[in-house]
Short mmCIF file of C-alpha atoms in Angstrom, two decimals:
data_model
loop_
_atom_site.label_atom_id
_atom_site.label_comp_id
_atom_site.label_asym_id
_atom_site.label_seq_id
_atom_site.Cartn_x
_atom_site.Cartn_y
_atom_site.Cartn_z
CA ALA T 8 -6.62 -40.58 -12.32
CA ILE T 9 -4.25 -39.96 -14.34
CA ALA T 10 -7.20 -38.94 -16.73
CA ALA T 11 -8.38 -36.49 -13.67
CA GLY T 12 -4.72 -35.08 -12.98
CA PHE T 13 -4.85 -33.82 -16.47
CA ALA T 14 -7.99 -32.37 -16.97
CA VAL T 15 -6.87 -30.09 -13.47
CA ALA T 16 -3.64 -29.12 -15.43
CA VAL T 17 -5.81 -27.83 -18.32
CA LYS T 18 -7.46 -26.55 -16.52
CA SER T 19 -5.39 -24.59 -14.41
CA ALA T 20 -3.21 -24.02 -18.08
CA VAL T 21 -6.32 -21.82 -18.84
CA THR T 22 -7.41 -20.23 -15.65
CA PHE T 23 -3.33 -19.15 -15.87
CA GLU T 24 -3.65 -17.74 -19.27
CA LYS T 25 -6.96 -16.18 -18.70
CA ARG T 26 -4.76 -14.13 -16.12
CA MET T 27 -2.29 -12.88 -18.20
CA SER T 28 -4.32 -11.83 -20.87
CA ALA T 29 -5.83 -9.55 -18.01
CA VAL T 30 -2.59 -8.09 -16.94
CA ARG T 31 -1.57 -7.99 -20.67
CA ALA T 32 -5.44 -5.54 -21.01
CA VAL T 33 -4.52 -3.41 -17.85
CA SER T 34 -0.85 -2.89 -18.61
CA GLY T 35 -0.72 -2.29 -22.34
CA ALA T 36 2.51 -5.11 -22.30
CA SER T 37 4.26 -5.22 -25.37
CA GLY T 38 4.88 -9.39 -26.67
CA GLU T 39 8.21 -9.46 -24.93
CA GLU T 40 6.90 -8.11 -21.80
CA MET T 41 4.16 -10.32 -20.94
CA LYS T 42 6.85 -12.94 -21.86
CA GLN T 43 8.95 -11.48 -19.05
CA LEU T 44 5.85 -11.15 -17.10
CA THR T 45 4.24 -14.66 -17.60
CA ASP T 46 8.13 -16.14 -16.94
CA LEU T 47 7.84 -14.18 -14.14
CA ALA T 48 4.54 -15.51 -12.93
CA LEU T 49 5.47 -18.92 -13.97
CA LYS T 50 8.83 -18.90 -11.43
CA LEU T 51 7.14 -17.56 -8.47
CA GLY T 52 4.71 -19.92 -9.09
CA ALA T 53 7.26 -22.52 -8.89
CA GLU T 54 9.77 -21.18 -6.27
CA THR T 55 7.13 -20.44 -3.68
CA LYS T 56 3.70 -21.65 -1.96
CA TYR T 57 1.85 -19.15 -4.19
CA ASN T 58 0.43 -20.94 -7.64
CA ALA T 59 1.48 -19.16 -11.02
CA GLU T 60 -2.26 -17.90 -11.07
CA GLU T 61 -1.79 -15.69 -7.79
CA ALA T 62 1.50 -14.57 -8.53
CA GLY T 63 -0.68 -12.88 -12.20
CA ALA T 64 -3.66 -12.08 -10.28
CA ALA T 65 -0.54 -10.37 -7.90
CA ILE T 66 1.12 -8.63 -11.01
CA GLU T 67 -2.53 -7.37 -12.46
CA GLU T 68 -2.83 -5.28 -9.28
CA LEU T 69 0.39 -4.18 -8.94
CA VAL T 70 0.06 -3.20 -12.72
CA LYS T 71 -3.48 -1.52 -12.35
CA ALA T 72 -2.28 0.25 -8.78
CA GLY T 73 0.59 1.98 -11.68
CA VAL T 74 3.75 0.73 -10.89
CA LYS T 75 5.62 -0.15 -13.99
CA ILE T 76 6.10 -3.20 -15.38
CA PRO T 77 10.32 -2.89 -14.99
CA ASP T 78 9.05 -2.15 -11.30
CA VAL T 79 7.37 -5.41 -11.56
CA MET T 80 10.00 -7.64 -12.41
CA ASN T 81 13.07 -5.76 -10.88
CA GLY T 82 11.64 -6.58 -7.05
CA ALA T 83 7.99 -5.20 -6.78
CA ALA T 84 6.40 -8.65 -7.07
CA LYS T 85 9.22 -10.33 -5.28
CA ALA T 86 8.18 -7.44 -2.43
CA THR T 87 4.65 -8.30 -2.46
CA VAL T 88 5.44 -12.43 -2.60
CA ASN T 89 7.42 -12.01 0.34
CA LEU T 90 4.75 -9.59 2.19
CA ALA T 91 1.75 -11.77 1.50
CA ALA T 92 3.81 -14.71 3.39
CA ALA T 93 4.49 -12.71 6.21
CA GLY T 94 1.09 -11.48 6.63
CA GLU T 95 -0.69 -15.13 5.79
CA ILE T 96 -2.74 -13.40 3.35
CA ASP T 97 -2.85 -13.67 -0.36
CA LEU T 98 -0.56 -11.78 -2.71
CA PRO T 99 -3.82 -9.50 -4.47
CA GLN T 100 -4.21 -8.26 -0.95
CA ALA T 101 -0.56 -7.88 -0.44
CA ALA T 102 -0.11 -6.18 -4.08
CA MET T 103 -3.29 -3.82 -2.69
CA ILE T 104 -2.17 -2.95 0.94
CA ALA T 105 1.69 -2.48 -0.99
CA SER T 106 0.30 -0.36 -3.67
CA ASN T 107 -2.35 2.01 -1.86
CA ALA T 108 1.03 2.70 0.58
CA MET T 109 2.81 3.81 -2.40
CA ASN T 110 -0.18 5.71 -4.39
CA GLN T 111 -1.01 7.83 -0.70
CA PHE T 112 2.75 8.96 -0.39
CA GLY T 113 3.15 9.02 -4.12
CA LEU T 114 5.76 6.60 -3.84
CA GLU T 115 7.40 5.23 -7.50
CA GLY T 116 6.86 1.59 -8.00
CA SER T 117 10.59 0.99 -7.31
CA LYS T 118 10.19 1.74 -3.49
CA MET T 119 7.45 -1.34 -3.80
CA PRO T 120 9.85 -3.65 -1.52
CA ARG T 121 10.99 -0.71 0.51
CA ILE T 122 7.13 0.03 0.94
CA ALA T 123 6.93 -3.89 2.28
CA ASP T 124 9.41 -4.74 4.79
CA LEU T 125 7.80 -1.71 6.69
CA ILE T 126 4.49 -3.31 6.80
CA ALA T 127 5.84 -6.99 7.67
CA GLY T 128 7.96 -5.02 9.98
CA ALA T 129 5.41 -3.05 12.04
CA ALA T 130 3.37 -5.96 12.17
CA ASN T 131 5.99 -7.96 13.25
CA ALA T 132 6.91 -5.77 15.62
CA SER T 133 3.66 -5.28 17.05
CA ALA T 134 0.36 -6.67 18.10
CA ILE T 135 -1.17 -6.47 14.60
CA ASP T 136 -0.81 -8.04 11.81
CA VAL T 137 -0.75 -7.47 7.76
CA LYS T 138 -4.55 -7.09 7.37
CA ASP T 139 -5.10 -4.79 11.11
CA PHE T 140 -2.47 -2.62 8.80
CA GLY T 141 -4.11 -2.56 5.80
CA TYR T 142 -7.14 -1.31 7.68
CA SER T 143 -4.99 1.46 9.44
CA LEU T 144 -3.78 2.62 6.12
CA SER T 145 -6.69 2.93 4.53
CA GLN T 146 -8.27 5.49 7.17
CA ALA T 147 -5.11 7.28 7.89
CA GLY T 148 -2.62 7.27 4.65
CA ALA T 149 -3.89 10.12 2.64
CA VAL T 150 -4.24 12.76 5.98
CA ALA T 151 -0.47 11.23 6.56
CA ASN T 152 1.10 12.32 3.52
CA LEU T 153 -0.82 15.70 3.55
CA THR T 154 0.59 16.65 6.94
CA GLY T 155 3.62 16.07 5.75
CA MET T 156 4.43 12.29 8.00
CA SER T 157 5.64 9.78 5.67
CA PHE T 158 4.96 6.65 5.41
CA ASP T 159 7.70 5.29 7.76
CA ASP T 160 5.95 7.34 10.70
CA LEU T 161 3.13 6.13 10.08
CA SER T 162 3.75 2.52 9.87
CA VAL T 163 5.79 3.32 13.12
CA ALA T 164 2.41 4.99 14.73
CA ILE T 165 0.51 1.90 13.28
CA ALA T 166 2.72 0.02 15.65
CA GLU T 167 2.48 1.70 18.44
CA MET T 168 -1.34 2.53 18.37
CA GLY T 169 -0.77 -1.75 17.46
CA ASN T 170 0.85 -2.60 21.17
CA ALA T 171 -1.68 -0.13 23.08
CA GLY T 172 -4.47 -2.08 22.29
CA ILE T 173 -5.83 0.43 19.41
CA LYS T 174 -5.96 -2.15 15.48
CA GLY T 175 -7.08 -1.56 12.67
CA SER T 176 -9.85 0.51 11.48
CA ASP T 177 -9.83 2.53 14.97
CA ALA T 178 -6.08 2.85 14.88
CA GLY T 179 -6.24 4.70 11.45
CA THR T 180 -9.50 6.68 12.66
CA SER T 181 -7.72 7.98 15.95
CA ILE T 182 -4.30 8.93 13.91
CA LYS T 183 -6.26 10.98 11.21
CA THR T 184 -8.28 12.10 13.85
CA PHE T 185 -5.09 13.28 15.69
CA LEU T 186 -3.39 14.99 12.91
CA SER T 187 -6.81 16.59 11.37
CA ASN T 188 -6.91 18.68 14.98
CA LEU T 189 -3.40 19.46 14.86
CA ILE T 190 -4.72 21.44 11.36
CA PRO T 191 -4.96 25.69 12.63
CA ASP T 192 -8.30 27.17 11.77
CA THR T 193 -7.98 30.34 13.99
CA ASP T 194 -5.60 33.67 14.27
CA LYS T 195 -4.31 32.21 17.33
CA ALA T 196 -3.60 28.60 16.85
CA ARG T 197 -2.12 30.00 13.33
CA LYS T 198 0.44 32.12 15.02
CA MET T 199 1.04 29.87 17.96
CA PHE T 200 1.40 26.63 14.84
CA VAL T 201 4.36 29.40 13.17
CA GLU T 202 5.61 30.71 16.65
CA LEU T 203 6.88 26.89 17.49
CA GLY T 204 7.91 26.14 13.95
CA LEU T 205 5.31 23.57 13.17
CA VAL T 206 4.24 25.26 10.14
CA SER T 207 6.51 25.34 6.89
CA VAL T 208 6.29 26.69 3.06
CA ASP T 209 5.53 22.95 2.61
CA THR T 210 3.18 22.10 5.19
CA GLY T 211 1.38 25.54 4.73
CA GLU T 212 0.31 24.24 1.10
CA ASN T 213 -0.69 20.59 2.39
CA LEU T 214 -2.81 22.65 5.28
CA LYS T 215 -4.43 24.17 2.58
CA LYS T 216 -5.37 21.25 0.36
CA LEU T 217 -6.60 19.22 3.62
CA ALA T 218 -8.88 22.58 3.99
CA ALA T 219 -9.56 21.62 0.42
CA GLN T 220 -11.32 18.26 0.92
CA GLY T 221 -13.45 19.70 4.16
CA ILE T 222 -11.16 17.83 6.65
CA LYS T 223 -10.88 20.45 9.59
CA PRO T 224 -10.35 19.71 13.61
CA VAL T 225 -12.65 18.41 15.57
CA SER T 226 -11.99 21.63 18.16
CA ASN T 227 -11.14 25.28 17.58
CA SER T 228 -8.89 24.80 20.95
#
């Protein structure tokens, strides 16, 4: 029994070392930074229901998404753990959902705790779960940002769609279609948008970006 336990411990240590080597490869972290990240992964593994290797995988996902090492250390990793626990999902998946939101809305890595709170809050306040939110976000996030919608507002919209029985990618597609239909592509529509105060310099630029991506309204009415 002692030998078996020792073998498991050795295997876990080897797996953890491989994971942290992967973190070093994608982050380009210095020796001191790697020590800090390793200590953080071990700390999260000791203080949460997730093990150190899982914590390392989450850190790797965050770094790959563009979260800076200081931001990982100062709240992003812990926020990912909290989101994973709230949504009962694994750490890398939680990191991917939160980092997708960060990148789609051009947010800083330091905002990760706020992002995680909004995602968990939307899930807790509605009939969706964190996975559903991730599916909705993947469909609607980019268009929502380009049309000037904030991540806060999109989170509320996803939660409200969930309460209406529309969840996951279906909710995201519905929101994306709705926002796309707000893009004026006729002279009459553009004139009305200006008269109603729906187009500013910023939103006008966003509409151009959407048009360049081939995103057009379903109807010209």
